[in-house]
């Protein structure tokens, strides 16, 4: 399987012109890199402007709402995302959990709506620094995954493409990435949790990504040493040269 590298632009850049420029630079930079799958998740407002025909280069959303339509001012549904050609949706990013009070139950509803639309979810899980210091990291991952997947049928998950990103909160945007060995351990734990919830075949099929202060110097280790399936990249995805360097380093 090709490594999957997801760019989370968060609430950047501030103009459509810059977004198009950034997108085109990445597109140009990855022309010759065929052995990696790239998904760019821009702010929703730019999403329909950033199209690609390339099977290795796709667009995704950073969030969605769980209902299909209706009186939900300001929200966008998974159905709408599908309709404009979006293929991936980040669900449960720690910044949404923190700033928008997204609970595991809310994350679960969003995840189900993404699966129902046959889009690929990128479920983000990870412990805070405090939880890690208290030795609760494994418990947190287990709880986040179990609640998110509560009521998702074996049939649904085995027939879907599904990604889980291990994103320790303390590593996001901090310049303090997680050790490769720790990320590998978290990846194995996630597979075990999935295997216990469903079965080993499903656990093997799910793609595990790492996210948190990834750059062109450390990216390779998570894929080639830890054996993870991909990366979720925030800050470095806004610098096209650095992002393309990351892509080259993981193939
Ligand atoms: C993220 O926001 O998902 C992320 C991993 O950010 P950064 O790469 O900037 O740590």
PDB file of N, CA and C and ligand atoms in Angstrom, residues 8 10 93 95 124 167 171-175 210-214 232-236, ligand 1:
ATOM      1  N   UNK A   8      -3.254  18.972   6.526  1.00  0.00           N
ATOM      2  CA  UNK A   8      -4.332  19.693   7.217  1.00  0.00           C
ATOM      3  C   UNK A   8      -3.939  21.170   7.258  1.00  0.00           C
ATOM      4  N   UNK A  10      -5.699  23.547   8.189  1.00  0.00           N
ATOM      5  CA  UNK A  10      -6.408  24.252   9.271  1.00  0.00           C
ATOM      6  C   UNK A  10      -7.054  25.540   8.717  1.00  0.00           C
ATOM      7  N   UNK A  93     -10.555  15.953  15.174  1.00  0.00           N
ATOM      8  CA  UNK A  93      -9.239  16.577  15.397  1.00  0.00           C
ATOM      9  C   UNK A  93      -9.216  17.208  16.792  1.00  0.00           C
ATOM     10  N   UNK A  95      -8.110  19.893  17.888  1.00  0.00           N
ATOM     11  CA  UNK A  95      -8.477  21.322  17.956  1.00  0.00           C
ATOM     12  C   UNK A  95      -9.999  21.489  17.965  1.00  0.00           C
ATOM     13  N   UNK A 124      -9.141  11.164  14.243  1.00  0.00           N
ATOM     14  CA  UNK A 124      -7.981  11.580  15.030  1.00  0.00           C
ATOM     15  C   UNK A 124      -8.175  11.200  16.498  1.00  0.00           C
ATOM     16  N   UNK A 167      -2.549  11.197  16.965  1.00  0.00           N
ATOM     17  CA  UNK A 167      -2.068  12.569  17.079  1.00  0.00           C
ATOM     18  C   UNK A 167      -1.996  12.961  18.556  1.00  0.00           C
ATOM     19  N   UNK A 171       2.042  16.930  20.851  1.00  0.00           N
ATOM     20  CA  UNK A 171       2.991  16.983  19.726  1.00  0.00           C
ATOM     21  C   UNK A 171       2.501  17.899  18.608  1.00  0.00           C
ATOM     22  N   UNK A 172       1.218  18.253  18.656  1.00  0.00           N
ATOM     23  CA  UNK A 172       0.652  19.046  17.553  1.00  0.00           C
ATOM     24  C   UNK A 172       1.093  20.503  17.656  1.00  0.00           C
ATOM     25  N   UNK A 173       1.750  20.957  16.592  1.00  0.00           N
ATOM     26  CA  UNK A 173       2.169  22.353  16.501  1.00  0.00           C
ATOM     27  C   UNK A 173       3.176  22.777  17.549  1.00  0.00           C
ATOM     28  N   UNK A 174       3.753  21.830  18.268  1.00  0.00           N
ATOM     29  CA  UNK A 174       4.631  22.182  19.391  1.00  0.00           C
ATOM     30  C   UNK A 174       6.114  22.116  19.028  1.00  0.00           C
ATOM     31  N   UNK A 175       6.420  21.526  17.882  1.00  0.00           N
ATOM     32  CA  UNK A 175       7.828  21.304  17.528  1.00  0.00           C
ATOM     33  C   UNK A 175       8.430  20.159  18.328  1.00  0.00           C
ATOM     34  N   UNK A 210       0.425   8.910  11.548  1.00  0.00           N
ATOM     35  CA  UNK A 210       0.931   9.661  12.703  1.00  0.00           C
ATOM     36  C   UNK A 210       0.858  11.147  12.364  1.00  0.00           C
ATOM     37  N   UNK A 211       0.493  11.969  13.354  1.00  0.00           N
ATOM     38  CA  UNK A 211       0.496  13.413  13.175  1.00  0.00           C
ATOM     39  C   UNK A 211       0.998  14.109  14.422  1.00  0.00           C
ATOM     40  N   UNK A 212       1.779  15.164  14.223  1.00  0.00           N
ATOM     41  CA  UNK A 212       2.294  15.956  15.346  1.00  0.00           C
ATOM     42  C   UNK A 212       3.720  16.391  15.075  1.00  0.00           C
ATOM     43  N   UNK A 213       3.878  17.657  14.606  1.00  0.00           N
ATOM     44  CA  UNK A 213       5.208  18.232  14.357  1.00  0.00           C
ATOM     45  C   UNK A 213       6.061  17.408  13.382  1.00  0.00           C
ATOM     46  N   UNK A 214       5.410  16.875  12.363  1.00  0.00           N
ATOM     47  CA  UNK A 214       6.172  16.153  11.335  1.00  0.00           C
ATOM     48  C   UNK A 214       6.871  17.169  10.433  1.00  0.00           C
ATOM     49  N   UNK A 232      -0.219  12.708   9.033  1.00  0.00           N
ATOM     50  CA  UNK A 232      -1.153  13.839   8.986  1.00  0.00           C
ATOM     51  C   UNK A 232      -0.327  15.067   9.359  1.00  0.00           C
ATOM     52  N   UNK A 233      -0.292  16.033   8.456  1.00  0.00           N
ATOM     53  CA  UNK A 233       0.665  17.129   8.613  1.00  0.00           C
ATOM     54  C   UNK A 233      -0.028  18.487   8.627  1.00  0.00           C
ATOM     55  N   UNK A 234       0.225  19.260   9.674  1.00  0.00           N
ATOM     56  CA  UNK A 234      -0.351  20.599   9.784  1.00  0.00           C
ATOM     57  C   UNK A 234       0.620  21.641   9.260  1.00  0.00           C
ATOM     58  N   UNK A 235       1.372  22.247  10.168  1.00  0.00           N
ATOM     59  CA  UNK A 235       2.272  23.361   9.839  1.00  0.00           C
ATOM     60  C   UNK A 235       3.115  23.162   8.583  1.00  0.00           C
ATOM     61  N   UNK A 236       3.772  22.018   8.477  1.00  0.00           N
ATOM     62  CA  UNK A 236       4.689  21.800   7.349  1.00  0.00           C
ATOM     63  C   UNK A 236       3.959  21.675   6.011  1.00  0.00           C
TER      64      UNK A 236
HETATM   65  C1  LIG B   1      -2.392  18.599  12.890  1.00  0.00           C
HETATM   66  O1  LIG B   1      -2.945  19.669  13.039  1.00  0.00           O
HETATM   67  O2  LIG B   1      -3.069  17.588  12.660  1.00  0.00           O
HETATM   68  C2  LIG B   1      -0.936  18.527  12.990  1.00  0.00           C
HETATM   69  C3  LIG B   1      -0.381  17.362  12.996  1.00  0.00           C
HETATM   70  O3  LIG B   1      -0.272  19.726  13.083  1.00  0.00           O
HETATM   71  P1  LIG B   1       1.327  19.940  13.081  1.00  0.00           P
HETATM   72  O4  LIG B   1       1.879  19.109  11.941  1.00  0.00           O
HETATM   73  O5  LIG B   1       1.501  21.395  12.830  1.00  0.00           O
HETATM   74  O6  LIG B   1       1.836  19.475  14.389  1.00  0.00           O
END
